[in-house]
Short mmCIF file of C-alpha atoms and ligand atoms in Angstrom, two decimals:
data_model
loop_
_atom_site.label_atom_id
_atom_site.label_comp_id
_atom_site.label_asym_id
_atom_site.label_seq_id
_atom_site.Cartn_x
_atom_site.Cartn_y
_atom_site.Cartn_z
CA MET A 112 -250.85 14.61 -120.07
CA PHE A 113 -247.48 15.44 -117.32
CA PRO A 114 -247.13 17.67 -115.39
CA VAL A 115 -243.57 20.00 -116.43
CA GLN A 116 -240.59 17.42 -114.67
CA ARG A 117 -239.03 20.20 -112.63
CA PRO A 118 -236.16 19.32 -111.03
CA ARG A 119 -234.80 22.91 -110.48
CA ARG A 120 -237.50 22.44 -107.49
CA LEU A 121 -234.45 20.74 -105.36
CA ARG A 122 -232.18 23.12 -105.75
CA THR A 123 -233.43 25.46 -104.44
CA SER A 124 -232.27 26.13 -101.00
CA ALA A 125 -229.37 25.20 -99.98
CA THR A 126 -229.87 22.72 -97.21
CA LEU A 127 -231.74 21.22 -99.49
CA ARG A 128 -228.78 20.57 -102.30
CA ARG A 129 -227.16 19.53 -98.52
CA MET A 130 -230.22 16.79 -98.57
CA VAL A 131 -230.39 15.69 -101.87
CA ARG A 132 -226.65 15.98 -102.25
CA GLU A 133 -225.49 12.30 -103.04
CA THR A 134 -221.89 12.25 -102.96
CA VAL A 135 -219.78 13.32 -100.08
CA LEU A 136 -216.16 14.00 -99.87
CA THR A 137 -214.80 13.75 -96.02
CA THR A 138 -211.44 13.92 -94.38
CA ASP A 139 -211.84 10.69 -93.55
CA ASP A 140 -211.14 10.61 -97.69
CA LEU A 141 -207.35 11.41 -97.80
CA ILE A 142 -203.59 10.62 -97.86
CA TYR A 143 -200.65 12.50 -96.89
CA PRO A 144 -198.00 11.24 -99.50
CA LEU A 145 -195.20 13.41 -97.88
CA PHE A 146 -190.78 12.71 -98.87
CA ALA A 147 -188.92 11.52 -97.19
CA VAL A 148 -185.09 13.14 -97.33
CA PRO A 149 -180.91 12.27 -94.58
CA GLY A 150 -180.16 15.08 -91.99
CA GLU A 151 -182.05 17.12 -89.18
CA GLY A 152 -184.28 20.50 -89.62
CA PHE A 153 -183.88 19.92 -93.78
CA ALA A 154 -187.76 20.89 -94.99
CA LYS A 155 -187.08 21.97 -99.23
CA GLU A 156 -190.19 22.85 -101.09
CA VAL A 157 -189.76 21.29 -104.23
CA ARG A 158 -190.07 23.55 -107.55
CA SER A 159 -192.63 22.83 -108.79
CA MET A 160 -195.37 22.15 -106.16
CA PRO A 161 -195.67 25.13 -104.51
CA GLY A 162 -196.84 23.61 -100.55
CA VAL A 163 -194.83 20.45 -100.80
CA TYR A 164 -191.61 20.10 -98.88
CA GLN A 165 -188.56 17.60 -99.35
CA LEU A 166 -189.06 16.93 -95.59
CA SER A 167 -186.39 15.21 -92.64
CA ILE A 168 -187.09 12.80 -90.34
CA ASP A 169 -188.28 15.33 -87.07
CA LYS A 170 -189.88 16.94 -89.69
CA ILE A 171 -192.05 14.42 -91.45
CA VAL A 172 -192.87 13.69 -87.27
CA GLU A 173 -194.12 17.16 -86.90
CA GLU A 174 -195.66 17.06 -90.57
CA ALA A 175 -197.53 13.93 -89.20
CA LYS A 176 -199.04 15.09 -85.87
CA GLU A 177 -201.03 17.91 -87.91
CA VAL A 178 -201.55 15.90 -90.72
CA TYR A 179 -203.30 13.53 -88.05
CA ASP A 180 -205.09 16.51 -85.96
CA LEU A 181 -206.74 17.95 -88.88
CA GLY A 182 -208.53 14.77 -89.04
CA ILE A 183 -206.30 13.64 -91.58
CA PRO A 184 -206.05 8.88 -91.43
CA ALA A 185 -203.35 8.28 -93.30
CA ILE A 186 -199.54 9.57 -95.15
CA ILE A 187 -197.93 7.51 -97.52
CA LEU A 188 -193.88 8.11 -97.44
CA PHE A 189 -191.89 8.35 -100.64
CA GLY A 190 -188.26 8.20 -99.71
CA ILE A 191 -184.66 9.91 -101.14
CA PRO A 192 -181.73 8.21 -100.13
CA ALA A 193 -178.88 9.60 -99.26
CA ASP A 194 -176.73 6.95 -101.80
CA LYS A 195 -178.56 5.64 -105.19
CA ASP A 196 -177.28 2.33 -106.53
CA LEU A 197 -178.17 -0.83 -108.99
CA ASP A 198 -179.74 -2.71 -106.64
CA ALA A 199 -181.63 -0.73 -104.90
CA THR A 200 -180.09 -0.77 -101.32
CA GLY A 201 -181.29 1.95 -100.10
CA ALA A 202 -185.49 0.42 -100.98
CA TRP A 203 -184.69 -2.35 -98.73
CA HIS A 204 -182.45 -2.03 -95.89
CA ASP A 205 -183.39 -1.66 -93.04
CA CYS A 206 -182.05 0.81 -92.30
CA GLY A 207 -183.55 2.62 -94.88
CA ILE A 208 -185.41 6.21 -94.76
CA VAL A 209 -188.22 4.85 -95.36
CA GLN A 210 -187.88 1.92 -92.41
CA LYS A 211 -187.01 5.17 -90.53
CA ALA A 212 -189.10 7.93 -91.38
CA ALA A 213 -191.75 4.82 -90.15
CA THR A 214 -190.33 4.30 -87.00
CA ALA A 215 -190.31 8.24 -85.91
CA VAL A 216 -194.05 8.27 -87.35
CA LYS A 217 -195.48 5.78 -85.64
CA GLU A 218 -193.89 6.21 -82.45
CA ALA A 219 -195.26 10.06 -82.61
CA VAL A 220 -198.07 9.05 -84.10
CA PRO A 221 -199.17 5.60 -83.59
CA ASP A 222 -203.05 6.12 -84.75
CA LEU A 223 -201.89 7.71 -87.90
CA ILE A 224 -202.34 4.97 -91.27
CA VAL A 225 -198.87 5.02 -92.25
CA ILE A 226 -198.48 3.80 -96.09
CA ALA A 227 -195.30 2.78 -97.54
CA ASP A 228 -195.07 3.16 -100.88
CA THR A 229 -193.13 -0.10 -102.42
CA CYS A 230 -190.99 0.21 -105.29
CA LEU A 231 -187.45 0.46 -106.75
CA CYS A 232 -186.96 3.93 -109.00
CA GLU A 233 -186.06 6.34 -105.99
CA TYR A 234 -183.22 4.30 -105.19
CA THR A 235 -181.81 2.77 -107.70
CA SER A 236 -178.67 4.81 -109.98
CA HIS A 237 -180.79 4.95 -113.64
CA GLY A 238 -184.39 6.16 -111.67
CA HIS A 239 -186.24 3.01 -112.73
CA CYS A 240 -187.97 1.36 -110.62
CA GLY A 241 -187.71 -3.00 -111.72
CA TYR A 242 -183.56 -4.13 -111.81
CA LEU A 243 -181.29 -3.77 -114.81
CA GLY A 244 -179.95 -6.93 -117.17
CA ALA A 245 -176.74 -6.85 -118.18
CA GLY A 246 -175.66 -9.09 -120.86
CA ASP A 247 -178.11 -9.68 -123.99
CA LEU A 248 -180.61 -8.05 -121.25
CA VAL A 249 -179.41 -4.92 -120.69
CA GLY A 250 -181.14 -1.81 -120.26
CA LYS A 251 -184.36 -4.56 -119.67
CA VAL A 252 -185.90 -3.22 -116.28
CA LEU A 253 -186.19 -7.51 -115.35
CA ASN A 254 -189.56 -8.42 -113.45
CA ASP A 255 -188.56 -11.87 -111.74
CA PRO A 256 -185.35 -9.91 -109.91
CA THR A 257 -187.34 -6.89 -109.03
CA LEU A 258 -189.99 -9.15 -107.16
CA GLU A 259 -187.12 -10.29 -105.04
CA LEU A 260 -186.13 -6.77 -103.70
CA LEU A 261 -189.70 -5.93 -103.92
CA LYS A 262 -190.91 -9.01 -100.84
CA LYS A 263 -187.87 -7.77 -98.94
CA THR A 264 -188.91 -4.50 -99.32
CA ALA A 265 -191.81 -4.21 -97.96
CA VAL A 266 -190.47 -7.08 -95.11
CA SER A 267 -188.43 -4.77 -93.85
CA GLN A 268 -191.91 -1.83 -94.40
CA ALA A 269 -193.27 -3.35 -92.49
CA LYS A 270 -190.97 -4.32 -89.61
CA ALA A 271 -189.76 -1.16 -89.61
CA GLY A 272 -193.74 0.10 -88.90
CA ALA A 273 -196.25 0.73 -92.65
CA ASP A 274 -199.18 -0.27 -91.90
CA ILE A 275 -200.29 -0.96 -95.16
CA ILE A 276 -197.84 -1.65 -97.82
CA ALA A 277 -198.57 0.61 -101.52
CA PRO A 278 -196.45 -1.19 -104.36
CA SER A 279 -195.86 0.99 -107.37
CA GLY A 280 -193.70 0.04 -109.92
CA MET A 281 -196.98 -2.40 -112.36
CA MET A 282 -193.96 -5.55 -112.14
CA ASP A 283 -197.12 -8.42 -113.19
CA GLY A 284 -196.52 -10.90 -109.71
CA PHE A 285 -195.90 -8.71 -107.53
CA VAL A 286 -198.61 -8.46 -105.21
CA LYS A 287 -197.95 -12.15 -104.48
CA ALA A 288 -194.53 -11.96 -103.85
CA ILE A 289 -195.21 -9.05 -101.99
CA ARG A 290 -198.58 -11.75 -100.14
CA GLU A 291 -195.88 -14.79 -99.57
CA GLY A 292 -193.34 -12.04 -98.58
CA LEU A 293 -195.58 -9.80 -95.99
CA ASP A 294 -196.67 -13.38 -94.23
CA ALA A 295 -193.67 -16.10 -93.85
CA ALA A 296 -192.50 -13.31 -91.77
CA GLY A 297 -195.36 -13.05 -89.59
CA PHE A 298 -196.64 -9.58 -90.84
CA GLU A 299 -200.32 -11.77 -91.66
CA ASP A 300 -202.33 -8.77 -91.23
CA THR A 301 -200.31 -6.01 -93.02
CA PRO A 302 -202.28 -5.30 -96.16
CA ILE A 303 -201.49 -4.88 -99.66
CA LEU A 304 -202.76 -1.32 -101.68
CA SER A 305 -201.65 -1.99 -105.15
CA TYR A 306 -201.41 0.84 -107.35
CA ALA A 307 -203.07 -2.20 -110.20
CA ALA A 308 -203.39 -0.37 -112.93
CA LYS A 309 -201.03 3.20 -113.05
CA TYR A 310 -200.16 5.00 -116.29
CA ALA A 311 -196.98 6.37 -118.42
CA SER A 312 -197.87 9.01 -117.94
CA ALA A 313 -196.86 13.43 -117.92
CA TYR A 314 -198.27 13.75 -115.03
CA TYR A 315 -195.98 12.67 -112.75
CA GLY A 316 -193.01 15.23 -114.07
CA PRO A 317 -193.24 17.23 -110.27
CA PHE A 318 -193.44 13.90 -108.31
CA ARG A 319 -190.28 13.31 -109.27
CA ASP A 320 -188.88 16.46 -109.14
CA ALA A 321 -189.56 16.03 -105.51
CA ALA A 322 -188.86 12.20 -104.93
CA GLU A 323 -185.90 12.86 -107.47
CA SER A 324 -186.10 9.68 -110.20
CA THR A 325 -186.39 11.24 -113.05
CA PRO A 326 -184.82 7.11 -115.66
CA GLN A 327 -181.52 8.18 -116.59
CA TYR A 328 -182.32 6.89 -120.19
CA GLY A 329 -185.82 5.87 -121.59
CA ASP A 330 -189.19 6.48 -120.34
CA ARG A 331 -191.45 3.49 -118.05
CA ARG A 332 -193.59 2.37 -121.28
CA THR A 333 -192.90 -1.24 -120.11
CA TYR A 334 -193.85 -1.53 -117.03
CA GLN A 335 -196.89 1.18 -116.75
CA MET A 336 -199.25 0.84 -118.95
CA ASP A 337 -200.67 2.52 -122.37
CA PRO A 338 -203.08 5.64 -121.76
CA GLY A 339 -205.54 4.06 -124.56
CA ASN A 340 -205.70 1.11 -122.74
CA ALA A 341 -208.60 0.74 -120.32
CA ARG A 342 -210.35 -3.04 -120.74
CA GLU A 343 -205.88 -3.74 -119.74
CA ALA A 344 -206.50 -2.00 -116.61
CA LEU A 345 -209.57 -4.52 -115.65
CA LYS A 346 -207.22 -7.60 -116.78
CA GLU A 347 -204.24 -5.44 -114.31
CA ILE A 348 -206.80 -4.96 -112.00
CA GLU A 349 -208.45 -9.05 -112.43
CA LEU A 350 -204.56 -10.22 -111.11
CA ASP A 351 -204.02 -8.29 -108.48
CA ILE A 352 -206.94 -8.97 -106.48
CA ALA A 353 -206.05 -12.98 -107.13
CA GLU A 354 -202.52 -12.41 -106.01
CA GLY A 355 -204.77 -11.13 -102.50
CA ALA A 356 -205.33 -7.44 -102.78
CA ASP A 357 -206.94 -5.93 -100.22
CA MET A 358 -207.32 -2.04 -101.71
CA LEU A 359 -206.66 -0.99 -105.62
CA MET A 360 -205.34 1.79 -106.92
CA VAL A 361 -205.70 3.81 -109.91
CA LYS A 362 -203.50 6.42 -110.53
CA PRO A 363 -203.54 8.95 -112.58
CA ALA A 364 -207.24 10.38 -111.54
CA LEU A 365 -208.03 13.09 -112.94
CA ALA A 366 -207.50 11.74 -117.24
CA TYR A 367 -208.47 8.76 -116.06
CA MET A 368 -211.94 8.96 -114.36
CA ASP A 369 -213.99 6.78 -116.75
CA ILE A 370 -211.34 3.86 -115.00
CA ILE A 371 -211.91 4.88 -111.13
CA TRP A 372 -215.25 3.97 -112.71
CA ARG A 373 -214.20 1.12 -113.96
CA VAL A 374 -212.57 -0.10 -111.90
CA LYS A 375 -215.14 -0.07 -109.09
CA GLU A 376 -217.26 -1.71 -111.61
CA ALA A 377 -215.35 -4.57 -111.11
CA SER A 378 -214.83 -5.38 -107.76
CA ASN A 379 -215.74 -5.43 -104.19
CA LEU A 380 -212.45 -3.96 -103.02
CA PRO A 381 -212.14 -0.29 -102.46
CA VAL A 382 -210.38 2.11 -104.88
CA ALA A 383 -208.24 4.89 -103.97
CA ALA A 384 -207.40 7.32 -107.23
CA TYR A 385 -203.60 8.98 -107.45
CA ASN A 386 -205.08 13.48 -107.69
CA VAL A 387 -200.61 12.68 -109.06
CA SER A 388 -198.08 15.81 -109.02
CA GLY A 389 -198.61 17.29 -112.74
CA GLU A 390 -202.40 17.19 -111.75
CA TYR A 391 -200.69 19.41 -108.66
CA SER A 392 -199.37 21.71 -110.03
CA MET A 393 -201.39 22.61 -113.01
CA VAL A 394 -204.13 24.26 -110.33
CA LYS A 395 -201.53 25.42 -108.16
CA ALA A 396 -199.53 27.48 -110.70
CA ALA A 397 -203.49 28.12 -112.27
CA ALA A 398 -203.58 29.16 -108.91
CA LEU A 399 -201.51 31.23 -107.47
CA ASN A 400 -201.84 32.99 -111.42
CA GLY A 401 -205.30 34.23 -109.65
CA TRP A 402 -207.14 32.24 -112.82
CA ILE A 403 -209.20 30.23 -110.57
CA ASP A 404 -210.58 30.00 -106.84
CA GLU A 405 -208.37 26.70 -105.59
CA GLN A 406 -210.44 25.97 -103.34
CA LYS A 407 -213.58 25.37 -105.08
CA VAL A 408 -212.06 24.36 -108.01
CA VAL A 409 -210.06 21.65 -105.80
CA LEU A 410 -212.95 20.57 -103.91
CA GLU A 411 -214.86 20.22 -107.04
CA THR A 412 -212.36 17.57 -108.60
CA MET A 413 -212.31 15.79 -105.52
CA THR A 414 -216.65 15.53 -105.32
CA SER A 415 -216.33 14.26 -108.40
CA PHE A 416 -213.51 11.61 -107.80
CA LYS A 417 -215.83 10.41 -105.39
CA ARG A 418 -218.64 10.62 -107.60
CA SER A 419 -216.80 8.29 -110.06
CA GLY A 420 -216.75 5.05 -107.49
CA ALA A 421 -213.45 6.34 -105.40
CA ASP A 422 -213.16 5.69 -101.83
CA LEU A 423 -209.77 7.31 -101.04
CA ILE A 424 -207.97 9.98 -102.87
CA LEU A 425 -204.30 10.69 -102.49
CA THR A 426 -203.64 13.82 -102.87
CA TYR A 427 -201.50 17.62 -101.80
CA HIS A 428 -204.02 19.07 -101.33
CA ALA A 429 -204.60 16.50 -98.59
CA LYS A 430 -204.19 20.43 -95.83
CA ASP A 431 -205.67 22.25 -97.07
CA ILE A 432 -209.46 19.72 -98.46
CA ALA A 433 -209.52 18.85 -94.15
CA ARG A 434 -209.58 22.95 -93.31
CA TRP A 435 -211.55 23.85 -95.95
CA LEU A 436 -214.12 21.04 -94.80
CA ASP A 437 -214.09 21.91 -91.09
CA ALA A 438 -214.04 26.05 -92.02
C1 LIG B 584 -192.84 5.72 -109.11
C2 LIG B 584 -194.16 6.65 -108.09
C3 LIG B 584 -194.46 7.65 -108.64
C4 LIG B 584 -195.37 8.29 -108.03
C5 LIG B 584 -195.62 7.84 -107.41
N1 LIG B 584 -195.13 6.57 -107.10
C6 LIG B 584 -194.00 8.35 -110.74
C7 LIG B 584 -193.21 7.52 -111.31
O1 LIG B 584 -193.92 7.15 -112.08
O2 LIG B 584 -192.76 8.40 -111.93
C8 LIG B 584 -196.01 9.62 -108.77
C9 LIG B 584 -196.67 10.25 -108.17
C10 LIG B 584 -196.62 11.31 -108.13
O3 LIG B 584 -197.12 11.12 -109.88
O4 LIG B 584 -197.71 12.68 -107.12
N2 LIG B 584 -192.73 4.09 -108.52
ZN1 LIG B 585 -191.36 2.93 -109.37
#
């Protein structure tokens, strides 16, 4: 007869549990998102995201120093321009807000990795992630004309000092276009972190408050993925790898952990999970009401992202996590 199996033997003390723990979260896994706005000395908390601020560049630099001192290796920059237009000028202009922020951060904290989100939605007057058609194509987000603008945006971000380019608009062929643009401009060593599987998600709501990027009409379902689809995520990943992506992202994270797992199984590239704004706001709201233990819930969730295959996690909780792990 077999002896009774007793898995509990390995759970009898904290030290033993530590020894057999399969997945360990570290500060090295974290990427902290920041929102840059014009002005000076400006910090405005985002209504739906307690603890998250729109910051002028001087404040972004202060924040970047703090982030680096906490041991977090990277930030991702989003920009809110002074003016928005049909050509998303603020996205690709050499004096754009993200370009200026990237330069200032790299000057102050050279070892902090600066990731630039590469998309048009914060910069277009209509709030869509691409170039809009006219005439027969009115209201349509046009794929190939958008690629040209994304290429220009990525090159100017790299010129400004961005270490990694992260295209997030779900246009077909965007990795290839950006790779060609970067290479032609001499940025062969600048990696691309592709938002490879990005779903059309209601969890982005609070981000759109933060980035002031809510589409003025319609929604993003003609370019972002349908939440019902998993195989299609593998298709997207396959294309992005073939086009030269260096890292892959799945977004959102919590409701898509099966996708994180499948992407991890299907590729040999580092996988990033974006713990998006709505996921953050739900935890914050419950914590502020005293309904959950914020620290425990956040650490459990992050560990689970890693367990499901994420190598990196983009999260608004990053600074808190770094402090908790250090305590
Ligand atoms: C836009 C973009 C979005 C996020 C990052 N880049 C959302 C959107 O499609 O509106 C979402 C991030 C978050 O919710 O935290 N390309
Ligand atoms: Zn976008």
